[in-house]
Amino acid sequence: MSFLSKNKKSSIADSSNTTRSKSKLLTALTTGTSIAAIGALSMTAPTLASAKTIQPSNANYSFTVEDKYKGTATRTLNKSGNTWKYNVNARVAGVASAAQNSTFTINGNNVIPTQASTTYKLLGIGRTHKLDFNPSSKKVTSNYRGKTSTMSMAQQAFDDLSLEVQIRQDLLNGKFSGNYYMAKKDKIEKTPFKKSGNTKITVPAGTFDTVRVDRIHDDNSRSTSFWLAPSLDYLPVKVSQINDGKKMDLELTKVN
């Protein structure tokens, strides 16, 4: 997650690298603050009538990148009938913004996504990635920059936000097992996580007992850690990510 160019030979190169770096920030905001992945779930998993279900919420966050870029984010989870909607909005004032949303249902403990989209803007110029899930045909369609890809789901695949909810559901019901599948722009990717113990942490919103969950990356130069509060249905109260040698920290400031 490189935000600052080290190359002083060309201002044009600096500008290009900075643009890409800020784009990575927005991606990190929506995916990192959003979490990802656990347990090769069967698409025909039985309904768990007694499963606990997370509750709707609204949460505010602050984040910093290398102590240079500072911004805010909001995460809103709503339910209407059997349909859930999760929205995340993040911005660095005057520079960039990102918006992500996911629509899904929850059947017992199983989260079943139907649609998702991510839009980011940098200095007024932006792009959107859309996902459409078809559980009955076990396929997901991705649309990005005019290119459409249709992918088969041997196991249930998720977008970033519905995957976060599935992880929270699994923790809430004692089902956390390790591997999920995430739908990307042109492929479905297995995404492993692990629990790394319990700890009490203090953020602007207060002090919380948390479960730490780490994403397992193939690249040792990358790391992503989430601190999830059981008292808030395992809502993230802190996220720390290192990418391309650059560190991002996100902390909960208020929850309703």
PDB file of C-alpha atoms in Angstrom:
ATOM      1  CA  MET A   1       0.000   0.000   0.000  1.00  0.00           C
ATOM      2  CA  SER A   2       2.445   2.596  -1.271  1.00  0.00           C
ATOM      3  CA  PHE A   3       1.308   6.177  -0.899  1.00  0.00           C
ATOM      4  CA  LEU A   4       4.499   8.147  -1.201  1.00  0.00           C
ATOM      5  CA  SER A   5       6.890   7.951  -4.131  1.00  0.00           C
ATOM      6  CA  LYS A   6      10.574   7.547  -3.300  1.00  0.00           C
ATOM      7  CA  ASN A   7      11.697   8.543  -6.798  1.00  0.00           C
ATOM      8  CA  LYS A   8      12.657  12.232  -6.952  1.00  0.00           C
ATOM      9  CA  LYS A   9      13.959  12.110 -10.527  1.00  0.00           C
ATOM     10  CA  SER A  10      10.591  12.736 -12.147  1.00  0.00           C
ATOM     11  CA  SER A  11       7.645  14.696 -10.785  1.00  0.00           C
ATOM     12  CA  ILE A  12       5.462  12.961 -13.333  1.00  0.00           C
ATOM     13  CA  ALA A  13       6.486   9.549 -12.018  1.00  0.00           C
ATOM     14  CA  ASP A  14       5.888  10.804  -8.472  1.00  0.00           C
ATOM     15  CA  SER A  15       2.390  11.920  -9.401  1.00  0.00           C
ATOM     16  CA  SER A  16       1.612   8.615 -11.095  1.00  0.00           C
ATOM     17  CA  ASN A  17       2.908   6.576  -8.152  1.00  0.00           C
ATOM     18  CA  THR A  18       1.020   8.750  -5.668  1.00  0.00           C
ATOM     19  CA  THR A  19      -2.193   8.285  -7.649  1.00  0.00           C
ATOM     20  CA  ARG A  20      -1.795   4.505  -7.604  1.00  0.00           C
ATOM     21  CA  SER A  21      -0.891   4.633  -3.918  1.00  0.00           C
ATOM     22  CA  LYS A  22      -3.998   6.565  -2.947  1.00  0.00           C
ATOM     23  CA  SER A  23      -6.094   4.144  -4.967  1.00  0.00           C
ATOM     24  CA  LYS A  24      -4.593   1.320  -2.913  1.00  0.00           C
ATOM     25  CA  LEU A  25      -5.602   3.246   0.215  1.00  0.00           C
ATOM     26  CA  LEU A  26      -9.223   3.283  -0.879  1.00  0.00           C
ATOM     27  CA  THR A  27      -9.082  -0.414  -1.694  1.00  0.00           C
ATOM     28  CA  ALA A  28      -7.602  -1.086   1.724  1.00  0.00           C
ATOM     29  CA  LEU A  29     -10.345   0.940   3.353  1.00  0.00           C
ATOM     30  CA  THR A  30     -13.148  -1.016   1.813  1.00  0.00           C
ATOM     31  CA  THR A  31     -11.527  -4.426   1.921  1.00  0.00           C
ATOM     32  CA  GLY A  32      -9.359  -4.094   4.974  1.00  0.00           C
ATOM     33  CA  THR A  33     -11.986  -2.423   7.128  1.00  0.00           C
ATOM     34  CA  SER A  34     -14.356  -4.784   5.799  1.00  0.00           C
ATOM     35  CA  ILE A  35     -12.377  -8.197   6.604  1.00  0.00           C
ATOM     36  CA  ALA A  36     -12.396 -11.472   4.666  1.00  0.00           C
ATOM     37  CA  ALA A  37     -12.588 -15.261   4.739  1.00  0.00           C
ATOM     38  CA  ILE A  38     -13.288 -18.644   6.564  1.00  0.00           C
ATOM     39  CA  GLY A  39     -14.403 -22.234   6.236  1.00  0.00           C
ATOM     40  CA  ALA A  40     -14.963 -23.899   2.814  1.00  0.00           C
ATOM     41  CA  LEU A  41     -18.718 -23.586   3.118  1.00  0.00           C
ATOM     42  CA  SER A  42     -20.935 -25.886   1.088  1.00  0.00           C
ATOM     43  CA  MET A  43     -23.488 -24.162  -1.124  1.00  0.00           C
ATOM     44  CA  THR A  44     -26.010 -26.712   0.120  1.00  0.00           C
ATOM     45  CA  ALA A  45     -25.232 -26.333   3.819  1.00  0.00           C
ATOM     46  CA  PRO A  46     -28.278 -27.068   6.003  1.00  0.00           C
ATOM     47  CA  THR A  47     -30.215 -24.266   7.618  1.00  0.00           C
ATOM     48  CA  LEU A  48     -29.346 -23.704  11.262  1.00  0.00           C
ATOM     49  CA  ALA A  49     -32.646 -22.628  12.803  1.00  0.00           C
ATOM     50  CA  SER A  50     -31.055 -21.874  16.171  1.00  0.00           C
ATOM     51  CA  ALA A  51     -28.102 -19.859  14.821  1.00  0.00           C
ATOM     52  CA  LYS A  52     -27.413 -16.477  16.385  1.00  0.00           C
ATOM     53  CA  THR A  53     -27.575 -13.503  14.016  1.00  0.00           C
ATOM     54  CA  ILE A  54     -25.662 -10.230  14.149  1.00  0.00           C
ATOM     55  CA  GLN A  55     -27.716  -7.082  14.690  1.00  0.00           C
ATOM     56  CA  PRO A  56     -27.992  -3.938  12.513  1.00  0.00           C
ATOM     57  CA  SER A  57     -25.445  -1.247  13.429  1.00  0.00           C
ATOM     58  CA  ASN A  58     -23.909   2.071  12.502  1.00  0.00           C
ATOM     59  CA  ALA A  59     -20.247   2.737  13.244  1.00  0.00           C
ATOM     60  CA  ASN A  60     -17.763   5.563  12.634  1.00  0.00           C
ATOM     61  CA  TYR A  61     -14.008   5.182  12.223  1.00  0.00           C
ATOM     62  CA  SER A  62     -10.866   7.256  11.822  1.00  0.00           C
ATOM     63  CA  PHE A  63      -7.814   6.068   9.905  1.00  0.00           C
ATOM     64  CA  THR A  64      -4.246   7.109   9.219  1.00  0.00           C
ATOM     65  CA  VAL A  65      -1.718   6.022   6.613  1.00  0.00           C
ATOM     66  CA  GLU A  66       1.938   6.538   7.492  1.00  0.00           C
ATOM     67  CA  ASP A  67       0.774   9.353   9.805  1.00  0.00           C
ATOM     68  CA  LYS A  68       0.386  11.467   6.677  1.00  0.00           C
ATOM     69  CA  TYR A  69      -3.024  10.760   5.144  1.00  0.00           C
ATOM     70  CA  LYS A  70      -5.922  11.004   7.586  1.00  0.00           C
ATOM     71  CA  GLY A  71      -9.550  10.226   6.906  1.00  0.00           C
ATOM     72  CA  THR A  72     -12.876   8.981   8.202  1.00  0.00           C
ATOM     73  CA  ALA A  73     -15.140   6.031   7.410  1.00  0.00           C
ATOM     74  CA  THR A  74     -18.680   4.936   8.242  1.00  0.00           C
ATOM     75  CA  ARG A  75     -20.094   1.406   8.201  1.00  0.00           C
ATOM     76  CA  THR A  76     -23.864   0.903   8.218  1.00  0.00           C
ATOM     77  CA  LEU A  77     -25.599  -2.489   8.401  1.00  0.00           C
ATOM     78  CA  ASN A  78     -29.386  -2.494   7.883  1.00  0.00           C
ATOM     79  CA  LYS A  79     -32.101  -5.136   7.513  1.00  0.00           C
ATOM     80  CA  SER A  80     -35.450  -4.892   5.697  1.00  0.00           C
ATOM     81  CA  GLY A  81     -37.532  -8.064   5.706  1.00  0.00           C
ATOM     82  CA  ASN A  82     -35.113 -10.864   4.760  1.00  0.00           C
ATOM     83  CA  THR A  83     -32.727  -8.533   2.941  1.00  0.00           C
ATOM     84  CA  TRP A  84     -29.586  -7.129   4.517  1.00  0.00           C
ATOM     85  CA  LYS A  85     -27.627  -4.163   3.180  1.00  0.00           C
ATOM     86  CA  TYR A  86     -24.122  -3.221   4.289  1.00  0.00           C
ATOM     87  CA  ASN A  87     -22.655   0.138   3.233  1.00  0.00           C
ATOM     88  CA  VAL A  88     -19.160   1.521   3.795  1.00  0.00           C
ATOM     89  CA  ASN A  89     -18.097   5.063   2.925  1.00  0.00           C
ATOM     90  CA  ALA A  90     -14.573   6.408   3.368  1.00  0.00           C
ATOM     91  CA  ARG A  91     -12.871   9.658   2.445  1.00  0.00           C
ATOM     92  CA  VAL A  92      -9.641  11.584   2.627  1.00  0.00           C
ATOM     93  CA  ALA A  93     -10.847  15.196   2.572  1.00  0.00           C
ATOM     94  CA  GLY A  94     -10.169  16.938  -0.728  1.00  0.00           C
ATOM     95  CA  VAL A  95      -8.271  13.964  -2.167  1.00  0.00           C
ATOM     96  CA  ALA A  96     -10.172  10.702  -2.469  1.00  0.00           C
ATOM     97  CA  SER A  97     -13.300   8.785  -1.507  1.00  0.00           C
ATOM     98  CA  ALA A  98     -14.600   5.228  -1.636  1.00  0.00           C
ATOM     99  CA  ALA A  99     -18.065   3.694  -1.376  1.00  0.00           C
ATOM    100  CA  GLN A 100     -18.839   0.012  -1.036  1.00  0.00           C
ATOM    101  CA  ASN A 101     -22.150  -1.802  -0.621  1.00  0.00           C
ATOM    102  CA  SER A 102     -23.327  -5.384  -0.359  1.00  0.00           C
ATOM    103  CA  THR A 103     -26.805  -6.959  -0.423  1.00  0.00           C
ATOM    104  CA  PHE A 104     -27.345 -10.438   1.018  1.00  0.00           C
ATOM    105  CA  THR A 105     -29.602 -12.727   3.014  1.00  0.00           C
ATOM    106  CA  ILE A 106     -28.783 -14.792   6.104  1.00  0.00           C
ATOM    107  CA  ASN A 107     -30.130 -18.359   6.199  1.00  0.00           C
ATOM    108  CA  GLY A 108     -29.396 -19.808   9.602  1.00  0.00           C
ATOM    109  CA  ASN A 109     -25.673 -19.137   9.957  1.00  0.00           C
ATOM    110  CA  ASN A 110     -25.038 -18.867   6.200  1.00  0.00           C
ATOM    111  CA  VAL A 111     -24.612 -15.494   4.491  1.00  0.00           C
ATOM    112  CA  ILE A 112     -25.778 -15.574   0.856  1.00  0.00           C
ATOM    113  CA  PRO A 113     -24.713 -12.497  -1.167  1.00  0.00           C
ATOM    114  CA  THR A 114     -26.753 -11.295  -4.141  1.00  0.00           C
ATOM    115  CA  GLN A 115     -25.101  -8.045  -5.270  1.00  0.00           C
ATOM    116  CA  ALA A 116     -22.096  -5.899  -4.403  1.00  0.00           C
ATOM    117  CA  SER A 117     -20.272  -2.872  -5.752  1.00  0.00           C
ATOM    118  CA  THR A 118     -17.203  -0.775  -4.970  1.00  0.00           C
ATOM    119  CA  THR A 119     -16.617   2.730  -6.299  1.00  0.00           C
ATOM    120  CA  TYR A 120     -13.559   4.852  -5.639  1.00  0.00           C
ATOM    121  CA  LYS A 121     -12.715   8.361  -6.763  1.00  0.00           C
ATOM    122  CA  LEU A 122      -9.346  10.055  -6.800  1.00  0.00           C
ATOM    123  CA  LEU A 123      -9.307  13.787  -7.538  1.00  0.00           C
ATOM    124  CA  GLY A 124     -12.768  13.445  -9.079  1.00  0.00           C
ATOM    125  CA  ILE A 125     -11.929  10.487 -11.331  1.00  0.00           C
ATOM    126  CA  GLY A 126     -13.271   7.088 -10.357  1.00  0.00           C
ATOM    127  CA  ARG A 127     -14.005   3.472 -11.221  1.00  0.00           C
ATOM    128  CA  THR A 128     -16.628   0.942 -10.162  1.00  0.00           C
ATOM    129  CA  HIS A 129     -16.473  -2.830  -9.724  1.00  0.00           C
ATOM    130  CA  LYS A 130     -19.788  -4.726  -9.584  1.00  0.00           C
ATOM    131  CA  LEU A 131     -20.563  -8.311  -8.593  1.00  0.00           C
ATOM    132  CA  ASP A 132     -23.813 -10.230  -9.184  1.00  0.00           C
ATOM    133  CA  PHE A 133     -24.235 -13.559  -7.389  1.00  0.00           C
ATOM    134  CA  ASN A 134     -26.548 -16.332  -8.611  1.00  0.00           C
ATOM    135  CA  PRO A 135     -26.724 -19.003  -5.870  1.00  0.00           C
ATOM    136  CA  SER A 136     -29.055 -21.273  -7.865  1.00  0.00           C
ATOM    137  CA  SER A 137     -26.618 -21.568 -10.799  1.00  0.00           C
ATOM    138  CA  LYS A 138     -23.559 -21.333  -8.515  1.00  0.00           C
ATOM    139  CA  LYS A 139     -22.092 -18.485 -10.555  1.00  0.00           C
ATOM    140  CA  VAL A 140     -20.964 -14.932  -9.931  1.00  0.00           C
ATOM    141  CA  THR A 141     -20.617 -12.244 -12.610  1.00  0.00           C
ATOM    142  CA  SER A 142     -18.008  -9.504 -12.301  1.00  0.00           C
ATOM    143  CA  ASN A 143     -18.043  -6.228 -14.235  1.00  0.00           C
ATOM    144  CA  TYR A 144     -15.052  -3.882 -14.149  1.00  0.00           C
ATOM    145  CA  ARG A 145     -13.951  -1.257 -16.690  1.00  0.00           C
ATOM    146  CA  GLY A 146     -16.317  -2.648 -19.301  1.00  0.00           C
ATOM    147  CA  LYS A 147     -15.082  -6.235 -18.936  1.00  0.00           C
ATOM    148  CA  THR A 148     -17.527  -8.910 -17.788  1.00  0.00           C
ATOM    149  CA  SER A 149     -16.352 -12.203 -16.284  1.00  0.00           C
ATOM    150  CA  THR A 150     -18.587 -15.085 -15.174  1.00  0.00           C
ATOM    151  CA  MET A 151     -17.089 -17.415 -12.584  1.00  0.00           C
ATOM    152  CA  SER A 152     -18.286 -20.738 -11.172  1.00  0.00           C
ATOM    153  CA  MET A 153     -18.684 -21.141  -7.408  1.00  0.00           C
ATOM    154  CA  ALA A 154     -17.688 -24.646  -6.336  1.00  0.00           C
ATOM    155  CA  GLN A 155     -18.041 -23.261  -2.800  1.00  0.00           C
ATOM    156  CA  GLN A 156     -19.946 -20.193  -1.695  1.00  0.00           C
ATOM    157  CA  ALA A 157     -17.998 -17.075  -2.672  1.00  0.00           C
ATOM    158  CA  PHE A 158     -18.335 -13.636  -1.099  1.00  0.00           C
ATOM    159  CA  ASP A 159     -17.663  -9.989  -1.728  1.00  0.00           C
ATOM    160  CA  ASP A 160     -15.644  -8.125   0.913  1.00  0.00           C
ATOM    161  CA  LEU A 161     -18.564  -7.015   3.065  1.00  0.00           C
ATOM    162  CA  SER A 162     -20.678 -10.170   2.975  1.00  0.00           C
ATOM    163  CA  LEU A 163     -17.503 -12.094   3.804  1.00  0.00           C
ATOM    164  CA  GLU A 164     -16.958  -9.910   6.856  1.00  0.00           C
ATOM    165  CA  VAL A 165     -20.502 -10.702   7.965  1.00  0.00           C
ATOM    166  CA  GLN A 166     -19.948 -14.448   7.419  1.00  0.00           C
ATOM    167  CA  ILE A 167     -16.828 -14.324   9.576  1.00  0.00           C
ATOM    168  CA  ARG A 168     -18.735 -12.491  12.277  1.00  0.00           C
ATOM    169  CA  GLN A 169     -21.574 -15.007  12.046  1.00  0.00           C
ATOM    170  CA  ASP A 170     -19.113 -17.878  12.364  1.00  0.00           C
ATOM    171  CA  LEU A 171     -17.462 -16.327  15.416  1.00  0.00           C
ATOM    172  CA  LEU A 172     -20.851 -15.605  16.967  1.00  0.00           C
ATOM    173  CA  ASN A 173     -21.888 -19.255  16.523  1.00  0.00           C
ATOM    174  CA  GLY A 174     -18.528 -20.907  17.251  1.00  0.00           C
ATOM    175  CA  LYS A 175     -18.071 -21.916  13.591  1.00  0.00           C
ATOM    176  CA  PHE A 176     -14.796 -20.168  12.717  1.00  0.00           C
ATOM    177  CA  SER A 177     -12.688 -22.683  10.783  1.00  0.00           C
ATOM    178  CA  GLY A 178     -10.117 -20.959   8.545  1.00  0.00           C
ATOM    179  CA  ASN A 179     -10.825 -20.561   4.803  1.00  0.00           C
ATOM    180  CA  TYR A 180     -13.354 -18.603   2.782  1.00  0.00           C
ATOM    181  CA  TYR A 181     -13.657 -17.829  -0.914  1.00  0.00           C
ATOM    182  CA  MET A 182     -13.690 -14.286  -2.236  1.00  0.00           C
ATOM    183  CA  ALA A 183     -14.913 -13.137  -5.656  1.00  0.00           C
ATOM    184  CA  LYS A 184     -12.350 -10.873  -7.338  1.00  0.00           C
ATOM    185  CA  LYS A 185     -12.466  -9.077 -10.689  1.00  0.00           C
ATOM    186  CA  ASP A 186     -11.796 -12.217 -12.763  1.00  0.00           C
ATOM    187  CA  LYS A 187     -11.392 -15.131 -10.351  1.00  0.00           C
ATOM    188  CA  ILE A 188     -12.560 -16.696  -7.110  1.00  0.00           C
ATOM    189  CA  GLU A 189      -9.755 -16.844  -4.596  1.00  0.00           C
ATOM    190  CA  LYS A 190      -9.353 -18.924  -1.446  1.00  0.00           C
ATOM    191  CA  THR A 191      -8.605 -16.546   1.426  1.00  0.00           C
ATOM    192  CA  PRO A 192      -7.248 -18.061   4.673  1.00  0.00           C
ATOM    193  CA  PHE A 193      -7.464 -16.475   8.135  1.00  0.00           C
ATOM    194  CA  LYS A 194      -6.471 -17.512  11.631  1.00  0.00           C
ATOM    195  CA  LYS A 195      -7.392 -16.543  15.175  1.00  0.00           C
ATOM    196  CA  SER A 196      -4.443 -15.098  17.087  1.00  0.00           C
ATOM    197  CA  GLY A 197      -5.781 -14.896  20.616  1.00  0.00           C
ATOM    198  CA  ASN A 198      -7.799 -12.548  22.801  1.00  0.00           C
ATOM    199  CA  THR A 199      -6.777  -9.097  23.981  1.00  0.00           C
ATOM    200  CA  LYS A 200      -8.196  -5.933  25.522  1.00  0.00           C
ATOM    201  CA  ILE A 201      -7.600  -2.807  23.422  1.00  0.00           C
ATOM    202  CA  THR A 202      -8.472   0.879  23.766  1.00  0.00           C
ATOM    203  CA  VAL A 203      -9.668   2.946  20.799  1.00  0.00           C
ATOM    204  CA  PRO A 204     -11.405   6.364  20.676  1.00  0.00           C
ATOM    205  CA  ALA A 205     -14.800   4.650  21.159  1.00  0.00           C
ATOM    206  CA  GLY A 206     -13.641   2.998  24.411  1.00  0.00           C
ATOM    207  CA  THR A 207     -11.967  -0.134  25.759  1.00  0.00           C
ATOM    208  CA  PHE A 208     -13.059  -3.528  24.412  1.00  0.00           C
ATOM    209  CA  ASP A 209     -12.284  -7.194  24.902  1.00  0.00           C
ATOM    210  CA  THR A 210     -11.462  -8.448  21.396  1.00  0.00           C
ATOM    211  CA  VAL A 211     -10.605 -11.505  19.341  1.00  0.00           C
ATOM    212  CA  ARG A 212      -7.695 -10.917  16.978  1.00  0.00           C
ATOM    213  CA  VAL A 213      -8.032 -12.418  13.482  1.00  0.00           C
ATOM    214  CA  ASP A 214      -5.143 -12.301  10.999  1.00  0.00           C
ATOM    215  CA  ARG A 215      -5.323 -12.793   7.269  1.00  0.00           C
ATOM    216  CA  ILE A 216      -2.688 -15.219   5.991  1.00  0.00           C
ATOM    217  CA  HIS A 217      -0.888 -13.664   3.005  1.00  0.00           C
ATOM    218  CA  ASP A 218       1.379 -15.454   0.530  1.00  0.00           C
ATOM    219  CA  ASP A 219       3.610 -12.360   0.521  1.00  0.00           C
ATOM    220  CA  ASN A 220       5.530 -11.995   3.799  1.00  0.00           C
ATOM    221  CA  SER A 221       5.791  -8.232   3.249  1.00  0.00           C
ATOM    222  CA  ARG A 222       2.029  -7.916   3.725  1.00  0.00           C
ATOM    223  CA  SER A 223       0.003  -8.248   6.905  1.00  0.00           C
ATOM    224  CA  THR A 224      -3.621  -7.614   7.864  1.00  0.00           C
ATOM    225  CA  SER A 225      -4.979  -7.869  11.410  1.00  0.00           C
ATOM    226  CA  PHE A 226      -8.477  -7.289  12.790  1.00  0.00           C
ATOM    227  CA  TRP A 227      -9.555  -6.835  16.394  1.00  0.00           C
ATOM    228  CA  LEU A 228     -13.210  -7.863  16.706  1.00  0.00           C
ATOM    229  CA  ALA A 229     -15.368  -7.144  19.754  1.00  0.00           C
ATOM    230  CA  PRO A 230     -17.710  -9.961  20.918  1.00  0.00           C
ATOM    231  CA  SER A 231     -19.817  -7.357  22.762  1.00  0.00           C
ATOM    232  CA  LEU A 232     -20.547  -5.694  19.386  1.00  0.00           C
ATOM    233  CA  ASP A 233     -21.322  -8.910  17.473  1.00  0.00           C
ATOM    234  CA  TYR A 234     -17.632  -9.045  16.480  1.00  0.00           C
ATOM    235  CA  LEU A 235     -17.675  -5.646  14.795  1.00  0.00           C
ATOM    236  CA  PRO A 236     -14.106  -4.536  13.917  1.00  0.00           C
ATOM    237  CA  VAL A 237     -12.875  -2.008  16.472  1.00  0.00           C
ATOM    238  CA  LYS A 238      -9.370  -1.841  15.006  1.00  0.00           C
ATOM    239  CA  VAL A 239      -7.707  -2.826  11.735  1.00  0.00           C
ATOM    240  CA  SER A 240      -3.977  -2.684  10.996  1.00  0.00           C
ATOM    241  CA  GLN A 241      -2.564  -3.359   7.536  1.00  0.00           C
ATOM    242  CA  ILE A 242       0.906  -3.239   5.996  1.00  0.00           C
ATOM    243  CA  ASN A 243       1.214  -3.294   2.209  1.00  0.00           C
ATOM    244  CA  ASP A 244       4.210  -2.254   0.095  1.00  0.00           C
ATOM    245  CA  GLY A 245       5.903  -1.260   3.354  1.00  0.00           C
ATOM    246  CA  LYS A 246       3.209   1.291   4.172  1.00  0.00           C
ATOM    247  CA  LYS A 247       1.042   0.970   7.274  1.00  0.00           C
ATOM    248  CA  MET A 248      -2.637   1.797   7.674  1.00  0.00           C
ATOM    249  CA  ASP A 249      -4.411   1.884  11.028  1.00  0.00           C
ATOM    250  CA  LEU A 250      -8.177   2.187  11.459  1.00  0.00           C
ATOM    251  CA  GLU A 251      -9.950   2.631  14.811  1.00  0.00           C
ATOM    252  CA  LEU A 252     -13.565   2.782  15.942  1.00  0.00           C
ATOM    253  CA  THR A 253     -14.621   6.248  17.121  1.00  0.00           C
ATOM    254  CA  LYS A 254     -18.371   5.729  17.675  1.00  0.00           C
ATOM    255  CA  VAL A 255     -20.948   2.962  17.421  1.00  0.00           C
ATOM    256  CA  ASN A 256     -24.753   3.138  17.588  1.00  0.00           C
TER     257      ASN A 256
END
